[in-house]
mmCIF file of C-alpha atoms in Angstrom:
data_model
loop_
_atom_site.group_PDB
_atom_site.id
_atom_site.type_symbol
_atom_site.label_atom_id
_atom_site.label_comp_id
_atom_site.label_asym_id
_atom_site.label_seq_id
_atom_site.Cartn_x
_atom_site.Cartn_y
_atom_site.Cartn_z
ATOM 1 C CA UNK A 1 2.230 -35.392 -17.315
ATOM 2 C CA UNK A 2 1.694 -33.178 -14.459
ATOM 3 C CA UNK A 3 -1.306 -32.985 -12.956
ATOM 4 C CA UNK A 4 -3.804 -30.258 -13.692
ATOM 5 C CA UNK A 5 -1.498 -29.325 -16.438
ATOM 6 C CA UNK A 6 -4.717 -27.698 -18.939
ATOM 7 C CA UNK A 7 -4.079 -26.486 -21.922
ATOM 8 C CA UNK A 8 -6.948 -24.394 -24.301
ATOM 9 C CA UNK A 9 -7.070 -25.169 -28.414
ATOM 10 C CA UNK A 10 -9.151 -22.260 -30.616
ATOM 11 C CA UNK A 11 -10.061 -23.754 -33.308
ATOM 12 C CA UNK A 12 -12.101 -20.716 -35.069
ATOM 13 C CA UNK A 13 -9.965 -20.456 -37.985
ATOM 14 C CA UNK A 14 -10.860 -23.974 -38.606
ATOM 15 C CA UNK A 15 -14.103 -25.030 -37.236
ATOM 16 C CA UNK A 16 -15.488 -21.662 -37.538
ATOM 17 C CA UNK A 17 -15.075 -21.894 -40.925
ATOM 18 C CA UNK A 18 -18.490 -23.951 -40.981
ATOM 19 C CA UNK A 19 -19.940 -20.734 -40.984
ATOM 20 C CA UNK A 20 -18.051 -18.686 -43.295
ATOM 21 C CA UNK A 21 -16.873 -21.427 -45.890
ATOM 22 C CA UNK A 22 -13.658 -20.620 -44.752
ATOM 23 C CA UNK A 23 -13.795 -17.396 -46.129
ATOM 24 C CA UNK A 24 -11.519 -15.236 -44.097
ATOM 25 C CA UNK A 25 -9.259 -13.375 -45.815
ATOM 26 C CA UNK A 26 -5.861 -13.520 -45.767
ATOM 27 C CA UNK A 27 -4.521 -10.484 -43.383
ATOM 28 C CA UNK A 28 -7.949 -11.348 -41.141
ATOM 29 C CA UNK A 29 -6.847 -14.637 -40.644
ATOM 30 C CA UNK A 30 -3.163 -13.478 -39.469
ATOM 31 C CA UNK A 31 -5.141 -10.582 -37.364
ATOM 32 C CA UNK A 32 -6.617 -13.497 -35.432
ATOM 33 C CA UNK A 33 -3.954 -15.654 -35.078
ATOM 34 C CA UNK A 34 -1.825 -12.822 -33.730
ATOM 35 C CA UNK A 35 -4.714 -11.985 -31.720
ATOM 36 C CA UNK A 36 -4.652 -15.276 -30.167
ATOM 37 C CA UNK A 37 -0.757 -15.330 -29.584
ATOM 38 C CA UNK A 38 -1.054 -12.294 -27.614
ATOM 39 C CA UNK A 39 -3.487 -13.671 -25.435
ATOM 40 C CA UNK A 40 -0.921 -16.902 -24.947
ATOM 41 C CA UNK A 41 -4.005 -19.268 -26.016
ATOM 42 C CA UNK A 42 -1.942 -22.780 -25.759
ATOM 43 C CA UNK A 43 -2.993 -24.384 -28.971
ATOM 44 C CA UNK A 44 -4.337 -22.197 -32.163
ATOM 45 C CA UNK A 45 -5.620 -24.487 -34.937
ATOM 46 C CA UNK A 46 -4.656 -22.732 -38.362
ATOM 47 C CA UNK A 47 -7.136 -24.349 -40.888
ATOM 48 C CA UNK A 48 -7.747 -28.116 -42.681
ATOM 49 C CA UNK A 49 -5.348 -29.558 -44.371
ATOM 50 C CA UNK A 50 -7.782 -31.200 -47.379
ATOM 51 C CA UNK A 51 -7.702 -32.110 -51.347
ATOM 52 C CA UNK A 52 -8.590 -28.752 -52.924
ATOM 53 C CA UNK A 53 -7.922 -27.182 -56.219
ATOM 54 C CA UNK A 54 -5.235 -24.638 -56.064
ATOM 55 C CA UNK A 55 -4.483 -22.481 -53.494
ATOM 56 C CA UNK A 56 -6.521 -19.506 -52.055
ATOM 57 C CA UNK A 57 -4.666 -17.517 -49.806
ATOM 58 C CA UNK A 58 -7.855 -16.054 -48.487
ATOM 59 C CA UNK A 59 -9.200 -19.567 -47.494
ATOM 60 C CA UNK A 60 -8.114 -21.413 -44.884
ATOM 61 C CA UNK A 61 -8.527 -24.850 -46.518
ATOM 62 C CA UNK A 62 -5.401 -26.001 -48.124
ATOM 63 C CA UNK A 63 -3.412 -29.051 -49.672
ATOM 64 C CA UNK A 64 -0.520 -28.094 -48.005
ATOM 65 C CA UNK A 65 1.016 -27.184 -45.053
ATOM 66 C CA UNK A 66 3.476 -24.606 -45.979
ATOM 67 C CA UNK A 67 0.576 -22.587 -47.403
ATOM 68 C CA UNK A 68 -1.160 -23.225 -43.747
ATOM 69 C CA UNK A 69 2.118 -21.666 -42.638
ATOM 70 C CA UNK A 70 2.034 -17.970 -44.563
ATOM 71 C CA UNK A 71 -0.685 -17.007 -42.329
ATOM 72 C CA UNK A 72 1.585 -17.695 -39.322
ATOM 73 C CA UNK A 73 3.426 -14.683 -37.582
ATOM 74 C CA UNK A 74 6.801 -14.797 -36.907
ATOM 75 C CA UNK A 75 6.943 -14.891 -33.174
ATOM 76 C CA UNK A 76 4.426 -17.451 -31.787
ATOM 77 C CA UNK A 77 5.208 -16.687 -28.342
ATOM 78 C CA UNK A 78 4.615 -20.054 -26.277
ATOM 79 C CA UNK A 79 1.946 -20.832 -28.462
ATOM 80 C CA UNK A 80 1.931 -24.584 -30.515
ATOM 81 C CA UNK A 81 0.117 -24.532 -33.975
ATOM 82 C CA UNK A 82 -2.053 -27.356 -35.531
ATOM 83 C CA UNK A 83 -3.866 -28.179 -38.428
ATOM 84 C CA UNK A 84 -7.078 -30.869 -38.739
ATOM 85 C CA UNK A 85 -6.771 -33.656 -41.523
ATOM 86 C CA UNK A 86 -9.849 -35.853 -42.298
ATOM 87 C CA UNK A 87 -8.746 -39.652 -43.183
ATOM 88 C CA UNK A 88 -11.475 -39.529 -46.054
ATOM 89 C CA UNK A 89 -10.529 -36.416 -47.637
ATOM 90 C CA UNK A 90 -7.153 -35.713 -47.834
ATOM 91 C CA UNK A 91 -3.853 -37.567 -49.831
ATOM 92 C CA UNK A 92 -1.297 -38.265 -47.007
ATOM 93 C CA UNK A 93 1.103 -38.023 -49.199
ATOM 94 C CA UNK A 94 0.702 -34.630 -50.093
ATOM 95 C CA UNK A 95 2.040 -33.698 -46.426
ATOM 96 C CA UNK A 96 5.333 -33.026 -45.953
ATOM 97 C CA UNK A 97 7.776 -34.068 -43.018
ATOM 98 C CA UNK A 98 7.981 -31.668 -40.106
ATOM 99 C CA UNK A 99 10.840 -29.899 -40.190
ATOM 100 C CA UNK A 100 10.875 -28.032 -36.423
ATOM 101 C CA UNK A 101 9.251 -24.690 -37.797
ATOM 102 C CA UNK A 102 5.042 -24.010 -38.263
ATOM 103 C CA UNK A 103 2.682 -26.212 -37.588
ATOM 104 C CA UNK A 104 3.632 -28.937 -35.359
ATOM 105 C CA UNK A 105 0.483 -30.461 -34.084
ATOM 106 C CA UNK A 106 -1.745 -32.452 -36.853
ATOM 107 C CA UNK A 107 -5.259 -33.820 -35.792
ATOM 108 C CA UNK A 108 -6.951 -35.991 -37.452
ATOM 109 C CA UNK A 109 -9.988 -37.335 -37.808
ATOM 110 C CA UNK A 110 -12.357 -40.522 -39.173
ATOM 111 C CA UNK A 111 -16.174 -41.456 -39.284
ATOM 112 C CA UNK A 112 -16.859 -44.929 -37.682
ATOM 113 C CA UNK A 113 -17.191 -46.562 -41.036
ATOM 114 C CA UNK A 114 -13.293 -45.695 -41.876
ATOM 115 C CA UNK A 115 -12.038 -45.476 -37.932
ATOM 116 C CA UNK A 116 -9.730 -48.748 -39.214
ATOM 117 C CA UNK A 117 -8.179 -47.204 -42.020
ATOM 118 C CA UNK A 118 -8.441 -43.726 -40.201
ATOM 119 C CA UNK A 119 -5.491 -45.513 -37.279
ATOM 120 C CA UNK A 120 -3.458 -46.485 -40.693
ATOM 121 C CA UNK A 121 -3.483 -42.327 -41.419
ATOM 122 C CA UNK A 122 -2.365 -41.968 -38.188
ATOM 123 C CA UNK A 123 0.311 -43.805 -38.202
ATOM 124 C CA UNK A 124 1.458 -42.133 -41.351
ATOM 125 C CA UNK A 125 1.185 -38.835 -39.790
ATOM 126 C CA UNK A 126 3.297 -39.296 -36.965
ATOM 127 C CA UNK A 127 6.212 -41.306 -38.865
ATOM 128 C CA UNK A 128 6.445 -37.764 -40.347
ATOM 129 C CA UNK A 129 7.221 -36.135 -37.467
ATOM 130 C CA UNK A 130 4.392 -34.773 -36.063
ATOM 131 C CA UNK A 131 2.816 -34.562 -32.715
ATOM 132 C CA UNK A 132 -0.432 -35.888 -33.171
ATOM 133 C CA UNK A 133 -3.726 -36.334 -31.873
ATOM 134 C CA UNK A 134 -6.345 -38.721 -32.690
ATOM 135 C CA UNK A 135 -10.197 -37.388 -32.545
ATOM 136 C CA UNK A 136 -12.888 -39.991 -34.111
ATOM 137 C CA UNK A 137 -15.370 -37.821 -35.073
ATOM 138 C CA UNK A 138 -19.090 -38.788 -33.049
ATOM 139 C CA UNK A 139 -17.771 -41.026 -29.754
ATOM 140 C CA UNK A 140 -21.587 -40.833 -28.689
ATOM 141 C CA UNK A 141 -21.670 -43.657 -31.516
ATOM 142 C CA UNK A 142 -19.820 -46.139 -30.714
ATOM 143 C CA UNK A 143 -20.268 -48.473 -28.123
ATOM 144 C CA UNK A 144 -18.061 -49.296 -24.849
ATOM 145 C CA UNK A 145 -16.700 -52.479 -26.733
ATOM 146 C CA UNK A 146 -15.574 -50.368 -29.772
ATOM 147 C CA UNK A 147 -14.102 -47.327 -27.776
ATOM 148 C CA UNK A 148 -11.952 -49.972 -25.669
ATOM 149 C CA UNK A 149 -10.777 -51.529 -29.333
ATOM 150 C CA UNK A 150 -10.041 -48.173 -30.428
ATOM 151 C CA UNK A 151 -8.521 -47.135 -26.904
ATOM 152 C CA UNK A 152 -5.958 -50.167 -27.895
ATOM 153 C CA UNK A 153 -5.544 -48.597 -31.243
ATOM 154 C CA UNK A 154 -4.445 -45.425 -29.861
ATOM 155 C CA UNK A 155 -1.990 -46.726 -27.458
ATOM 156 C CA UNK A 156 -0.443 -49.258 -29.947
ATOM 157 C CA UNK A 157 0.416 -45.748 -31.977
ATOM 158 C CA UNK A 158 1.358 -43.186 -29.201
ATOM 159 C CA UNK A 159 0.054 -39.905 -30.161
ATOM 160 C CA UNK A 160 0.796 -36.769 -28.230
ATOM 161 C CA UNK A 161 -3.546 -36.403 -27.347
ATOM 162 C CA UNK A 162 -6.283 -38.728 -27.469
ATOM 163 C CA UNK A 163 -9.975 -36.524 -27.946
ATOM 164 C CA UNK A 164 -13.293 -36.858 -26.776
ATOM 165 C CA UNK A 165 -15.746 -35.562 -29.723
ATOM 166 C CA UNK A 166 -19.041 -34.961 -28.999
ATOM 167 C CA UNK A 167 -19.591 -34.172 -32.502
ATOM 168 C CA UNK A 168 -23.546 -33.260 -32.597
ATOM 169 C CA UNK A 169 -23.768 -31.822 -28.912
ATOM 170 C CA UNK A 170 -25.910 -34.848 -28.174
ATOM 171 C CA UNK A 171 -23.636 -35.629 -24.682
ATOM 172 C CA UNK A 172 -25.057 -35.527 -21.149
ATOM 173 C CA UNK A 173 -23.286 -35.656 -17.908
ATOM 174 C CA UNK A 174 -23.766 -39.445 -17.775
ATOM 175 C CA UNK A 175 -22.419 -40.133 -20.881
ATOM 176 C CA UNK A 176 -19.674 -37.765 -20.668
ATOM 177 C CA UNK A 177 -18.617 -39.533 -17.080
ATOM 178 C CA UNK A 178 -18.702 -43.303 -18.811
ATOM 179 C CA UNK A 179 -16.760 -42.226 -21.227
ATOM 180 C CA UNK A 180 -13.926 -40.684 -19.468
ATOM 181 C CA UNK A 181 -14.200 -43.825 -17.282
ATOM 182 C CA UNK A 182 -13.203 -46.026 -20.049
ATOM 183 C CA UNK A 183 -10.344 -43.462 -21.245
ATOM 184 C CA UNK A 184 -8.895 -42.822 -17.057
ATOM 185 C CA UNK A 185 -8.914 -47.034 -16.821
ATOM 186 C CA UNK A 186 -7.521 -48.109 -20.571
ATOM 187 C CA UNK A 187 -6.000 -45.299 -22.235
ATOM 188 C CA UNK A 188 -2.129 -45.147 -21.480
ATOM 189 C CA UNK A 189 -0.847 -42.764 -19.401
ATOM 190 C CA UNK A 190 1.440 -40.368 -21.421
ATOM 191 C CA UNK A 191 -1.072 -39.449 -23.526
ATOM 192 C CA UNK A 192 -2.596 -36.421 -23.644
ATOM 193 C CA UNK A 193 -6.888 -36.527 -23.129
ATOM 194 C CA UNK A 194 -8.466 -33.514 -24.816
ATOM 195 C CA UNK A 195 -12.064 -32.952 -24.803
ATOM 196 C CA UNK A 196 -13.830 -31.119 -27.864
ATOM 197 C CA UNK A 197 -17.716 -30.230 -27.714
ATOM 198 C CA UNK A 198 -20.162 -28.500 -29.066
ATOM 199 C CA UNK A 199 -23.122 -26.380 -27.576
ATOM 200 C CA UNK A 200 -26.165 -27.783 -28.772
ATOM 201 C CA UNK A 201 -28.142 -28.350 -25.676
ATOM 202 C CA UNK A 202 -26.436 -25.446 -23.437
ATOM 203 C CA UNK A 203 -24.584 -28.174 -21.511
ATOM 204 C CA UNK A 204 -21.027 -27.614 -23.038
ATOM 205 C CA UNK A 205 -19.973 -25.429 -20.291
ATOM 206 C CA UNK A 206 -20.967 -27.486 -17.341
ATOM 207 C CA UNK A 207 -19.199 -30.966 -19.032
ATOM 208 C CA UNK A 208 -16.332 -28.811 -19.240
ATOM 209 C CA UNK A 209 -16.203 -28.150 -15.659
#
């Protein structure tokens, strides 16, 4: 990977959705997204892929990932789409193999009690063809032993990124520097390192830099 080689992921459409419910209309969606192509954002994450009834093209929550798709536009520019998948709330199975067109990144994402069975998931989706990145949900919880046995984890699968969640904003400079210690020294090489916070405590700007 070259160095210094940054790349920025909006995930509004999806972690915005917090707000909303999700709620944001079909041709707003698209509005965005084309929005964000034209301003050549790197990564643009379309929505959760999760066990819902039906489909609701106005909600960007779906079981599938060719209804994801629709609300992509037909030239994405240099801009790579993605899609988050929580281990405990969505059927695998019900996602199909990438076949070169839409969405091509899939994170997902596990609570510490299910991290295990969350690497199993994993696995699953990148044997269909996905590039994929792995973000446990709240690293502020574990300890340095169980972030090492999960740093194994991830390089015994290969994904295309490896995230840092601070999940409740709860992460100081100190914290954010062991970490990243343990991921520079044990975390292999070719793997992508993303980091993913959130601004509770008006720090999220300066851990960024």
């Amino acid at each position: 990977m070259a160095m210094f080689d940054f790349k920025l992921l909006d995930c509004t459409l999806r972690d915005g959705g917090y707000i909303n419910n999700w709620e944001w209309g079909f041709q707003r969606a698209r509005e965005i997204i084309y929005s964000l192509v034209q301003a050549e954002v790197d990564v643009v994450e379309v929505g959760f892929l999760r066990n819902v009834e039906g489909y609701n093209r106005n909600i960007t929550v779906c079981n599938r990932i060719e209804e994801l798709n629709k609300l992509l536009p037909s030239d994405s520019g240099h801009t790579m789409f993605s899609a988050m998948a929580m281990r405990s709330n969505y059927d695998i199975t019900k996602l199909s193999p990438y076949n070169g067109d839409g969405i091509e990144l899939i994170r997902i994402t596990a609570h510490d009690y299910d991290i295990a069975d969350g690497m199993d998931f994993a696995k699953e989706v990148k044997e269909k063809g996905y590039k994929l990145s792995i973000n446990p949900i709240n690293i502020m919880g574990y300890t340095d032993e169980q972030i090492l046995w999960i740093l194994n984890q991830v390089n015994d699968i290969q994904p295309y990124q490896f995230s840092i969640v601070d999940t409740f904003g709860s992460m100081k400079r100190r914290d954010l520097d062991r970490i990243v210690s343990l991921v520079d020294n044990n975390l292999d090489q070719n793997i992508r390192v993303a980091l993913h916070l959130h601004e509770n405590m008006s720090l999220s700007c300066c851990l960024a830099q």
